[in-house]
PDB file of C-alpha atoms in Angstrom:
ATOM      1  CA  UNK X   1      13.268  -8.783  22.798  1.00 77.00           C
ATOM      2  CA  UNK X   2      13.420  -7.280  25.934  1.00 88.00           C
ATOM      3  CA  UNK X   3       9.767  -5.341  25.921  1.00 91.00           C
ATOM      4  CA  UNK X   4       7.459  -7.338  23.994  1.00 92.00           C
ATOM      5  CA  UNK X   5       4.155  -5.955  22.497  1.00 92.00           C
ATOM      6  CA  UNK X   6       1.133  -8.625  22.317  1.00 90.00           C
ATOM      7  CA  UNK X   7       0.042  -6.337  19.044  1.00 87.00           C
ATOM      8  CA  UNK X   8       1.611  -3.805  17.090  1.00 87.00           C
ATOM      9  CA  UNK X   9      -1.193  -2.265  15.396  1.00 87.00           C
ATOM     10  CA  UNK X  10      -5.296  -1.808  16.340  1.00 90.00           C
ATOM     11  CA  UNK X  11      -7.892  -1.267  14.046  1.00 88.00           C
ATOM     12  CA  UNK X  12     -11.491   0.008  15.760  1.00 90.00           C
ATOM     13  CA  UNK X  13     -13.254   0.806  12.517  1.00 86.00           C
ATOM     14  CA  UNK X  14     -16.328   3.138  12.919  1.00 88.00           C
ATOM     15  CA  UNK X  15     -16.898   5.388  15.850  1.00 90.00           C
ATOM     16  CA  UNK X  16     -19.429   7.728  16.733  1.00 89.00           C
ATOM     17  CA  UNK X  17     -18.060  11.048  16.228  1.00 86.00           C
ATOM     18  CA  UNK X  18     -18.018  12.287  19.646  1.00 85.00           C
ATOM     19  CA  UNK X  19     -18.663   9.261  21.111  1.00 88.00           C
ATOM     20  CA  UNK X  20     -15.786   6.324  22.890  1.00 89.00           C
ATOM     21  CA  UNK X  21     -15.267   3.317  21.418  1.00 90.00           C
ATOM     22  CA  UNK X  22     -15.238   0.263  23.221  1.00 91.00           C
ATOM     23  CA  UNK X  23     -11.837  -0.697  24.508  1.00 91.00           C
ATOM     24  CA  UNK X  24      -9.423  -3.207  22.990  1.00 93.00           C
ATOM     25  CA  UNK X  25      -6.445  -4.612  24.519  1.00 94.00           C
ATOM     26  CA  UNK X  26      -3.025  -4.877  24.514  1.00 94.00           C
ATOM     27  CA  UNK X  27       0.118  -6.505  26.304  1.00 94.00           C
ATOM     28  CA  UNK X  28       3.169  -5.507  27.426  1.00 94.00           C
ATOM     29  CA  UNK X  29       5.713  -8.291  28.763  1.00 94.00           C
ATOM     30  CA  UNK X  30       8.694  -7.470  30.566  1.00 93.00           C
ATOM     31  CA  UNK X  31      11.006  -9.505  29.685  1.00 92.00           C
ATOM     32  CA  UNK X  32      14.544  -7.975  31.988  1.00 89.00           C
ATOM     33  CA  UNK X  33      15.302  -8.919  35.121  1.00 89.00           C
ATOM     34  CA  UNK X  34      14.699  -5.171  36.532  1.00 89.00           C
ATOM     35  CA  UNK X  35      11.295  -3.555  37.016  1.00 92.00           C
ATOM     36  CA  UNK X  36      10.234  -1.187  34.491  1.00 93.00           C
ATOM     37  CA  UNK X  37       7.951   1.817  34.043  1.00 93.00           C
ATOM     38  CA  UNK X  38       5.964   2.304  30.861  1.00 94.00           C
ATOM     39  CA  UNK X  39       4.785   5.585  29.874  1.00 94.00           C
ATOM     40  CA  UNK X  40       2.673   5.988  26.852  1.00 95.00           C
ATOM     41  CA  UNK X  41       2.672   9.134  24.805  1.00 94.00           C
ATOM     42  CA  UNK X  42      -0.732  10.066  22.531  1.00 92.00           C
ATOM     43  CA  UNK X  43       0.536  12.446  19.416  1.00 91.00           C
ATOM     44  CA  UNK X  44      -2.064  15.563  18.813  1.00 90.00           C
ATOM     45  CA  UNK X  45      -5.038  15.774  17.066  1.00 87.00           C
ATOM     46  CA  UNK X  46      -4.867  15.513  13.220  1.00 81.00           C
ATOM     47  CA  UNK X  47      -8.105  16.668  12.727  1.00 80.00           C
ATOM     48  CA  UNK X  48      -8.290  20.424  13.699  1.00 78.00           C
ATOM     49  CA  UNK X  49      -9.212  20.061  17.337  1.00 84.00           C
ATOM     50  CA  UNK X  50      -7.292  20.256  20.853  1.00 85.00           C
ATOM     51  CA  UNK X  51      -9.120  16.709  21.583  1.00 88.00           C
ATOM     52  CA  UNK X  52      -7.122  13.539  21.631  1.00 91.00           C
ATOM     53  CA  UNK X  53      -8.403  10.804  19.450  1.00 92.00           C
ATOM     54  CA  UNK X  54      -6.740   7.834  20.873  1.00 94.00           C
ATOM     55  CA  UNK X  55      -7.101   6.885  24.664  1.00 93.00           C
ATOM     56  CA  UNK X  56      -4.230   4.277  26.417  1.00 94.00           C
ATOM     57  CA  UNK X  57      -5.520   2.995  30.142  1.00 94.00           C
ATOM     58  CA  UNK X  58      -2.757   3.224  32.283  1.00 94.00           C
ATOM     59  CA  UNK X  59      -0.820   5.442  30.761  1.00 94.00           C
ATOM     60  CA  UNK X  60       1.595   4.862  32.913  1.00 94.00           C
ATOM     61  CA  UNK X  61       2.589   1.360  34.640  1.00 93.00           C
ATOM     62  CA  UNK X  62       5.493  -0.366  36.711  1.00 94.00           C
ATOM     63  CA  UNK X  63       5.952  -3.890  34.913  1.00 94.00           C
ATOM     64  CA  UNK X  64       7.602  -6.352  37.569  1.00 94.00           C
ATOM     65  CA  UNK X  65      10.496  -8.552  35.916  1.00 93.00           C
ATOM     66  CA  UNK X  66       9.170 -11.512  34.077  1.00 92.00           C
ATOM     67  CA  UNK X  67       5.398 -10.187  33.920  1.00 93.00           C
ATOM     68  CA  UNK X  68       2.721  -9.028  31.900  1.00 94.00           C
ATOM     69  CA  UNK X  69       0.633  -5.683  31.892  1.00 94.00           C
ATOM     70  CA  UNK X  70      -3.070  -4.852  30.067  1.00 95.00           C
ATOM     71  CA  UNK X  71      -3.664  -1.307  28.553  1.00 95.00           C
ATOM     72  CA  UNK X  72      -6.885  -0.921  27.588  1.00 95.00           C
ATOM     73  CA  UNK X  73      -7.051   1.045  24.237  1.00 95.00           C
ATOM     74  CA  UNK X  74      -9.833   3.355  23.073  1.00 95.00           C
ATOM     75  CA  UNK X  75     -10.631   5.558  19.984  1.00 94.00           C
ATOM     76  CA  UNK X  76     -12.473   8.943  20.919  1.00 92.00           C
ATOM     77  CA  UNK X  77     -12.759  10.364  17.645  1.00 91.00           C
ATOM     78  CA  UNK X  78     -14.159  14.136  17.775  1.00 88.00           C
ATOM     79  CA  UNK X  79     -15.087  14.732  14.076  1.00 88.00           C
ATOM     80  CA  UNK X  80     -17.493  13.388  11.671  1.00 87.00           C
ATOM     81  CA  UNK X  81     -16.441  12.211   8.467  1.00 84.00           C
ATOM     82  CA  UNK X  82     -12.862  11.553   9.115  1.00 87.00           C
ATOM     83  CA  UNK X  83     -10.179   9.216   8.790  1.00 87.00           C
ATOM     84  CA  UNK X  84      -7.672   8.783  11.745  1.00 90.00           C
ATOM     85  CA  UNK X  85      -4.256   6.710  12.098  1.00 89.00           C
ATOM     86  CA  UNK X  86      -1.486   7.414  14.556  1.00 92.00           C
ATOM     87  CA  UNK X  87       1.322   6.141  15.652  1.00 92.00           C
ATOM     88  CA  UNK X  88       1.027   5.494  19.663  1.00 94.00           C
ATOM     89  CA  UNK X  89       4.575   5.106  21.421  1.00 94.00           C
ATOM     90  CA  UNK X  90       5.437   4.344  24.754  1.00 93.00           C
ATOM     91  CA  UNK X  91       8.604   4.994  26.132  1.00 93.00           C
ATOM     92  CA  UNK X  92       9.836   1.811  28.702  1.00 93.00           C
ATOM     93  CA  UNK X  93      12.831   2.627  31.009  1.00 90.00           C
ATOM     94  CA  UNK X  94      14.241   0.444  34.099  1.00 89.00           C
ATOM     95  CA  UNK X  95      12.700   1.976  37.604  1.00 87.00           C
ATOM     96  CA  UNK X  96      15.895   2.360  38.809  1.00 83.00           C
ATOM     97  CA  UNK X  97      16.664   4.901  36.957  1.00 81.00           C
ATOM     98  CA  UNK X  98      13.382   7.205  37.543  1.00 75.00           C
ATOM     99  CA  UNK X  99      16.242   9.978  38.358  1.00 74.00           C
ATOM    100  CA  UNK X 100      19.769  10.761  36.882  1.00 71.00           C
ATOM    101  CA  UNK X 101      21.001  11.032  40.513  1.00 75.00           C
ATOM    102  CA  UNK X 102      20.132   6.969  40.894  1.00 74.00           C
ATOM    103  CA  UNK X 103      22.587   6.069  38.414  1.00 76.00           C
ATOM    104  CA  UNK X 104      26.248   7.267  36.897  1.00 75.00           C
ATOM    105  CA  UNK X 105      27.568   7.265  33.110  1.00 74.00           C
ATOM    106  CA  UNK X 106      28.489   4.173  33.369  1.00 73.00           C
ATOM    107  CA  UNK X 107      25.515   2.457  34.402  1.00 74.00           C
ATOM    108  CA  UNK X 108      23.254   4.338  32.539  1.00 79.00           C
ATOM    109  CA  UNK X 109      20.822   2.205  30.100  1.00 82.00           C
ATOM    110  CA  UNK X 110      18.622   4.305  27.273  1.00 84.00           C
ATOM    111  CA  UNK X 111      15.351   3.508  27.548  1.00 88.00           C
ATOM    112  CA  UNK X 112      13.336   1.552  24.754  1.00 91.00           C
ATOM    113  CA  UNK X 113      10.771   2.951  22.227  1.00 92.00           C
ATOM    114  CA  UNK X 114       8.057   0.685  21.475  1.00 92.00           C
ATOM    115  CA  UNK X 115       5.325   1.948  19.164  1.00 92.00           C
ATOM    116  CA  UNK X 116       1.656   0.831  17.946  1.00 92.00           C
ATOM    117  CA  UNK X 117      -0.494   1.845  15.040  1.00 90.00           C
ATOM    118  CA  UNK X 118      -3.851   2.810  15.591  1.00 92.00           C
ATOM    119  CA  UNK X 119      -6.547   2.911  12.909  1.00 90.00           C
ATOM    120  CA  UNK X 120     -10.443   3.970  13.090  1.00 90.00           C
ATOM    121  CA  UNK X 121     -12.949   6.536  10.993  1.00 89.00           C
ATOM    122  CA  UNK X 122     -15.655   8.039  11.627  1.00 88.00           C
ATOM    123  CA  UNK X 123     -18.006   7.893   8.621  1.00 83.00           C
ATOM    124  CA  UNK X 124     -21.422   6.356   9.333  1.00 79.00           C
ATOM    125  CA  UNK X 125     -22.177   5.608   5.519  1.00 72.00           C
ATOM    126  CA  UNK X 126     -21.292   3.912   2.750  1.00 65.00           C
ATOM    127  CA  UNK X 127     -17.338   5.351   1.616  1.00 66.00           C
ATOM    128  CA  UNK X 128     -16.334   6.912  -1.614  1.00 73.00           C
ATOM    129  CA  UNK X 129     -14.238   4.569  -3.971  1.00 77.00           C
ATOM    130  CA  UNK X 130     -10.535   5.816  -3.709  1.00 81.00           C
ATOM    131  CA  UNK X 131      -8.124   6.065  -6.858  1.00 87.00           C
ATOM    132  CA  UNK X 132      -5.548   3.886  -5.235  1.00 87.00           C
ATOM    133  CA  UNK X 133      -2.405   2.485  -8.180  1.00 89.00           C
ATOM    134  CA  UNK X 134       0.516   0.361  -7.259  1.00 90.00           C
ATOM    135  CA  UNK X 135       3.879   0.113  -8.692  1.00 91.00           C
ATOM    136  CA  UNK X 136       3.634  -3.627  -9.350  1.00 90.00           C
ATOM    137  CA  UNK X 137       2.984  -4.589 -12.836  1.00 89.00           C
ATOM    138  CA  UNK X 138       0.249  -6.914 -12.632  1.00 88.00           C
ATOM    139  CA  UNK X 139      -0.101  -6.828  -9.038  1.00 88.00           C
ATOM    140  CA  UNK X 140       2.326  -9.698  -9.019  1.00 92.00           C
ATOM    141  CA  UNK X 141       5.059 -10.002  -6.871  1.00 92.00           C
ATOM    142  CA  UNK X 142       7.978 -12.295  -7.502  1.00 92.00           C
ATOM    143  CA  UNK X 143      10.616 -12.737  -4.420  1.00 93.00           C
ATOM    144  CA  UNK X 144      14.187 -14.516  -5.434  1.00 91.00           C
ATOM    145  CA  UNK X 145      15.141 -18.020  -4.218  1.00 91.00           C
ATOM    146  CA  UNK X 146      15.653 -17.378  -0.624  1.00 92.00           C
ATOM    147  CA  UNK X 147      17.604 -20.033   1.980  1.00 92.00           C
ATOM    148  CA  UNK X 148      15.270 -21.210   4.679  1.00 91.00           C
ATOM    149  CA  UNK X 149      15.139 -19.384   7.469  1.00 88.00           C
ATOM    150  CA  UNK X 150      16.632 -16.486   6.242  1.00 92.00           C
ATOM    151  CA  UNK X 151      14.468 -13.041   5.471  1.00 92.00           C
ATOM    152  CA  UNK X 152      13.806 -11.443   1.876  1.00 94.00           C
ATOM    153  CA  UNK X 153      12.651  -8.052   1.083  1.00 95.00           C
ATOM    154  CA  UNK X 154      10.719  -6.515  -1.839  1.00 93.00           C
ATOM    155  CA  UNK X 155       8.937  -3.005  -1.356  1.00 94.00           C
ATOM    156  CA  UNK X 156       6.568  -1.107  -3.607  1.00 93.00           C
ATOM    157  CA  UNK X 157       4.857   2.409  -3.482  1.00 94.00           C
ATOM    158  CA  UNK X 158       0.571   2.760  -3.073  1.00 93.00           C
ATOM    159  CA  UNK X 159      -0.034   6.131  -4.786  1.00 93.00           C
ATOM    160  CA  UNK X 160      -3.699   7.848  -3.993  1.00 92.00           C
ATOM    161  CA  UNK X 161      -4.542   9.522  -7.126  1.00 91.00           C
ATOM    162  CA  UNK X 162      -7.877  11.279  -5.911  1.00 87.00           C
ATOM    163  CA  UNK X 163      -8.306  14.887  -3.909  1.00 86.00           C
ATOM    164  CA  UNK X 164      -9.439  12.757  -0.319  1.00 84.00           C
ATOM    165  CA  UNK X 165      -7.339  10.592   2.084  1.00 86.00           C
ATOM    166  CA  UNK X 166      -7.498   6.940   1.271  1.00 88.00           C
ATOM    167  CA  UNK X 167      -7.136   4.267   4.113  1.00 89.00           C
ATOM    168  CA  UNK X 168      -6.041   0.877   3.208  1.00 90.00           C
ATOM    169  CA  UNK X 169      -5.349  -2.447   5.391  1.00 89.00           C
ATOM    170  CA  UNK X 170      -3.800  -5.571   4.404  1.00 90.00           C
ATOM    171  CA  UNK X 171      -5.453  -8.794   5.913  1.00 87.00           C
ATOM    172  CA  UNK X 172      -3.732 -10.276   8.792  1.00 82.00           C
ATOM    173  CA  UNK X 173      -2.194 -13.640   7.467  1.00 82.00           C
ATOM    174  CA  UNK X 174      -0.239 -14.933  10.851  1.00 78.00           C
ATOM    175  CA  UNK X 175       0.873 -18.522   9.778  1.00 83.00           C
ATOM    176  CA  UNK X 176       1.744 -16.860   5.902  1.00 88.00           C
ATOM    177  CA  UNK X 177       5.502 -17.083   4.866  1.00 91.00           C
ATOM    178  CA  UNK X 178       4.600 -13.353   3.763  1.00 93.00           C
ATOM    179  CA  UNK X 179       4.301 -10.225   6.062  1.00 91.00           C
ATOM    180  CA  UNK X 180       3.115  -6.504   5.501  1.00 92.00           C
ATOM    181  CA  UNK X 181       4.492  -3.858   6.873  1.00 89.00           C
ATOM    182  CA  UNK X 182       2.909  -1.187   7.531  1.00 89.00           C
ATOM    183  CA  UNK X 183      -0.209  -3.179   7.505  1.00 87.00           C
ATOM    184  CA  UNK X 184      -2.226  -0.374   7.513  1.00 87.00           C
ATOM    185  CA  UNK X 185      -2.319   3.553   7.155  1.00 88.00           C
ATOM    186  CA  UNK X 186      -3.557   6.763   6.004  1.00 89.00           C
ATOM    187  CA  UNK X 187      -2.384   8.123   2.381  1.00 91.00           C
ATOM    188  CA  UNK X 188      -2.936  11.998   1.949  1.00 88.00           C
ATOM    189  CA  UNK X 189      -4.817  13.124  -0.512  1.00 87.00           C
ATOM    190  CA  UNK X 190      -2.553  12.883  -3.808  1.00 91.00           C
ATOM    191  CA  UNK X 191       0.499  11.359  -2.068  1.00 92.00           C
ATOM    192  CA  UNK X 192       1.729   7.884  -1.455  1.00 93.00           C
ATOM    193  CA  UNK X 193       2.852   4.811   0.838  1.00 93.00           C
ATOM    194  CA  UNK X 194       6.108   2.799   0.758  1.00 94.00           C
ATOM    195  CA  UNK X 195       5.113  -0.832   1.847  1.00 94.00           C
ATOM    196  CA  UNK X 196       7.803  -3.636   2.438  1.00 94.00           C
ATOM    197  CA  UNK X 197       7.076  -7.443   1.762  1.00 94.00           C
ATOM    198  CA  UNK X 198       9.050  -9.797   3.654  1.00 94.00           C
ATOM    199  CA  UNK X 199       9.196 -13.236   3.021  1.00 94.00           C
ATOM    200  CA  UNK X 200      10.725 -15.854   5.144  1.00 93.00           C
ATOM    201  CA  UNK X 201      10.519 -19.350   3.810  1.00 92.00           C
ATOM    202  CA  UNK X 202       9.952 -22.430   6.762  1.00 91.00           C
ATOM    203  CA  UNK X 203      10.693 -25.299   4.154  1.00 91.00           C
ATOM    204  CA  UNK X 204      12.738 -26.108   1.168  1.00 90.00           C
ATOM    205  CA  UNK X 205       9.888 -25.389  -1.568  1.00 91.00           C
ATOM    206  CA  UNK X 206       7.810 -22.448  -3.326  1.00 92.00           C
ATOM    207  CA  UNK X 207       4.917 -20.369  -1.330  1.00 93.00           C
ATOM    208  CA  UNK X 208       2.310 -18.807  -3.133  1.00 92.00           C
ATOM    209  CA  UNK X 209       0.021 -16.405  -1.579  1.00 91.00           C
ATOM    210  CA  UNK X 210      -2.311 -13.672  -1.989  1.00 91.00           C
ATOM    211  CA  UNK X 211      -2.319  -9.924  -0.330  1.00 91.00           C
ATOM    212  CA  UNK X 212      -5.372  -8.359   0.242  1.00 91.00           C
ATOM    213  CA  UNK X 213      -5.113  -4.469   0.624  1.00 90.00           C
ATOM    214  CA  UNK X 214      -9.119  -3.634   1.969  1.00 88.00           C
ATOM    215  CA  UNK X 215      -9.827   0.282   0.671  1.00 87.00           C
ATOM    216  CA  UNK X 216     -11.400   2.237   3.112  1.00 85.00           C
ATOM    217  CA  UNK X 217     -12.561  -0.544   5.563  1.00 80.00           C
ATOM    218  CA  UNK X 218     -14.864  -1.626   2.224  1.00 80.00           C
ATOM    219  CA  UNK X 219     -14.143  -5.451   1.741  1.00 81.00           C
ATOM    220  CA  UNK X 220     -15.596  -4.825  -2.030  1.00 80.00           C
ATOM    221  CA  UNK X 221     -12.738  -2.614  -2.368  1.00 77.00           C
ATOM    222  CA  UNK X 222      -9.573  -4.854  -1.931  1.00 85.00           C
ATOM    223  CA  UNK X 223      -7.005  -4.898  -4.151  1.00 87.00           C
ATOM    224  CA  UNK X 224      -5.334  -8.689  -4.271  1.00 90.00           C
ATOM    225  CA  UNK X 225      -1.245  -8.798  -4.866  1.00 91.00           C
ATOM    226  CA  UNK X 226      -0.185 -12.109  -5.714  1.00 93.00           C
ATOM    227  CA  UNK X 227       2.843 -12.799  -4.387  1.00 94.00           C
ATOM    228  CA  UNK X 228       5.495 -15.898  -5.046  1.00 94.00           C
ATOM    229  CA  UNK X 229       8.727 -17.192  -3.273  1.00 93.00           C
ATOM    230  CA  UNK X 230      10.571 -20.336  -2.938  1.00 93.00           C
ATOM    231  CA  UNK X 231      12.871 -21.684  -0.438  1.00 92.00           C
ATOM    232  CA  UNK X 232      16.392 -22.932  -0.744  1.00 90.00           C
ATOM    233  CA  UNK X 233      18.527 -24.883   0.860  1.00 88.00           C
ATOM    234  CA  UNK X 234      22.173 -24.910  -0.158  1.00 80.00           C
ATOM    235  CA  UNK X 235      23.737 -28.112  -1.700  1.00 79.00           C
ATOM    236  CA  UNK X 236      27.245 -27.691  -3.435  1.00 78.00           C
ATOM    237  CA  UNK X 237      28.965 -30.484  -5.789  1.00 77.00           C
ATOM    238  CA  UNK X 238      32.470 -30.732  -6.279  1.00 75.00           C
ATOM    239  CA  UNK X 239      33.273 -32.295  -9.657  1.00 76.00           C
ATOM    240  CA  UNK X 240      36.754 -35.061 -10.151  1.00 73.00           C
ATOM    241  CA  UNK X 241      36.953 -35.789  -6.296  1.00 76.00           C
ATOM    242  CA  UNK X 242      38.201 -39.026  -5.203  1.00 75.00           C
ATOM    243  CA  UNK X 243      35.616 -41.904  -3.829  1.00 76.00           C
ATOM    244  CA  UNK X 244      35.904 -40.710  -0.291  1.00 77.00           C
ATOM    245  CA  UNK X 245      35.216 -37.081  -1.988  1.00 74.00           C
ATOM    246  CA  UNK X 246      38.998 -35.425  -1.878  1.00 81.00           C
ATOM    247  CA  UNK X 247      40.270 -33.492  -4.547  1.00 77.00           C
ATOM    248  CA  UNK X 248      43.623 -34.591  -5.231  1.00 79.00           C
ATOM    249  CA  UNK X 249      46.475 -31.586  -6.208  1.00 80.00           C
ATOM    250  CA  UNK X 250      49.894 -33.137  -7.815  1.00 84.00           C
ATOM    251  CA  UNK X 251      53.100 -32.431  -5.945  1.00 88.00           C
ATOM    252  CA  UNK X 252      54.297 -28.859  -6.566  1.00 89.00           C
ATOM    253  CA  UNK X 253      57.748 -27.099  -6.253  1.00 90.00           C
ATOM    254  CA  UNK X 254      57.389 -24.257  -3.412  1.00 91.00           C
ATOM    255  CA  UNK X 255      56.747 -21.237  -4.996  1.00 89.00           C
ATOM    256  CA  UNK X 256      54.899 -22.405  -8.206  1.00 88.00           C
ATOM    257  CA  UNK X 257      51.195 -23.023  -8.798  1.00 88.00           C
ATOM    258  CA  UNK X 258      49.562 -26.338  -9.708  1.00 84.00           C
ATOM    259  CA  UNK X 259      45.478 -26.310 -10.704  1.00 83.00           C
ATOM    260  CA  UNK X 260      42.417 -28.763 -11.453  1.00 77.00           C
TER     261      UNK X 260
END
């Protein structure tokens, strides 16, 4: 793409309530062959307050073509006892086009929407056990034959059958023929979370793997989805062809049909 994120999604676990976390970062590559300007955008405060939870150093940055920026990322969550997960998006536009009066109609190029998760609490004890279902039977996932290379896609629903929020992450599993997505999130308090499975096979065989959903940030708690898929690769047979593999249709007045 042309605006590449190093990391889509940033998990700080525990913070201080009132306190700043230490700082994590993440890339942005430019990828055109125009400058660009990146401005991030923080959403409000989910737990009551005026006081933005999640911090994005610069939030906005001029990105030369070809290069690479840093934002540092911090979590300043202002409540005790609280879950937090938001959606951080930065908007990324060519600096050309800072103004409408730079550019007409015709030249005009929207600008492009990047976005990152961001996940952290702020409970300094031991969590409740949440009444998390899935809509697997089993918790085992079966994905059809699939050609290699090509992408596959089974989703299911995480219901949160208790009166509290539930947080749940899936384990990062980079060189897996499986991906998550979302990886990770907040389910309200009797509601529930579509999650999509994709599975790309590299190799003409079956994968086997196993998805571990941690409950919130409790290792103890993960629920493990087994999941299976095989790759294909395409081989077709034609039956009563010649040696040199022809199939051979007897002359046939114009206008009439002959068949094998």
């Amino acid at each position: 793409g042309e605006i590449v994120l190093s990391s889509k999604e940033v998990d700080f676990g525990f913070c201080q309530g009132g306190a700043k976390s230490m700082s994590q970062t993440v890339g942005v590559k430019n990828n055109c062959k125009e400058k660009v300007t990146i401005n991030w955008f923080i959403p409000k405060p989910e737990d009551g307050d005026n006081s933005l939870d999640f911090e994005v150093s610069p939030a906005i940055c001029d990105i030369l073509p070809g290069k690479r920026a840093e934002f540092q990322v911090y979590f300043k969550p202002s409540s005790e006892n609280f879950y937090y997960c938001q959606d951080l998006e930065a908007v990324v536009f060519f600096k050309s086009q800072r103004s409408f009066r730079l550019v007409t109609d015709a030249t005009l190029q929207p600008p492009w929407n990047v976005c990152m998760r961001a996940l952290g609490h702020s409970f300094n004890f031991e969590q409740f056990l949440p009444k998390i279902s899935t809509s697997i039977k089993g918790n085992f996932l079966t994905f059809p034959s699939t050609f290699v290379g090509d992408k596959s896609f089974q989703t299911f629903r995480i219901t949160n059958n208790g009166n509290l929020p539930a947080q749940f992450a899936f384990e990062n599993q980079p060189d897996s023929a499986f991906s998550v997505k979302p990886w990770g999130g907040l389910i309200p308090a009797n509601d529930f979370q579509l999650v999509t499975v994709s599975f790309k096979p590299k190799a003409n065989k079956q994968f086997k793997s196993s998805l571990s959903c941690i409950l919130n940030n409790t290792p103890s708690m993960a629920q493990k989805i087994r999941v299976v898929g095989e790759g294909s690769v395409p081989r077709i047979e034609v039956e009563n062809t010649t040696k040199c593999g022809s199939l051979y249709l007897k002359p046939t007045c114009v206008g009439l049909a002959s068949s094998r």
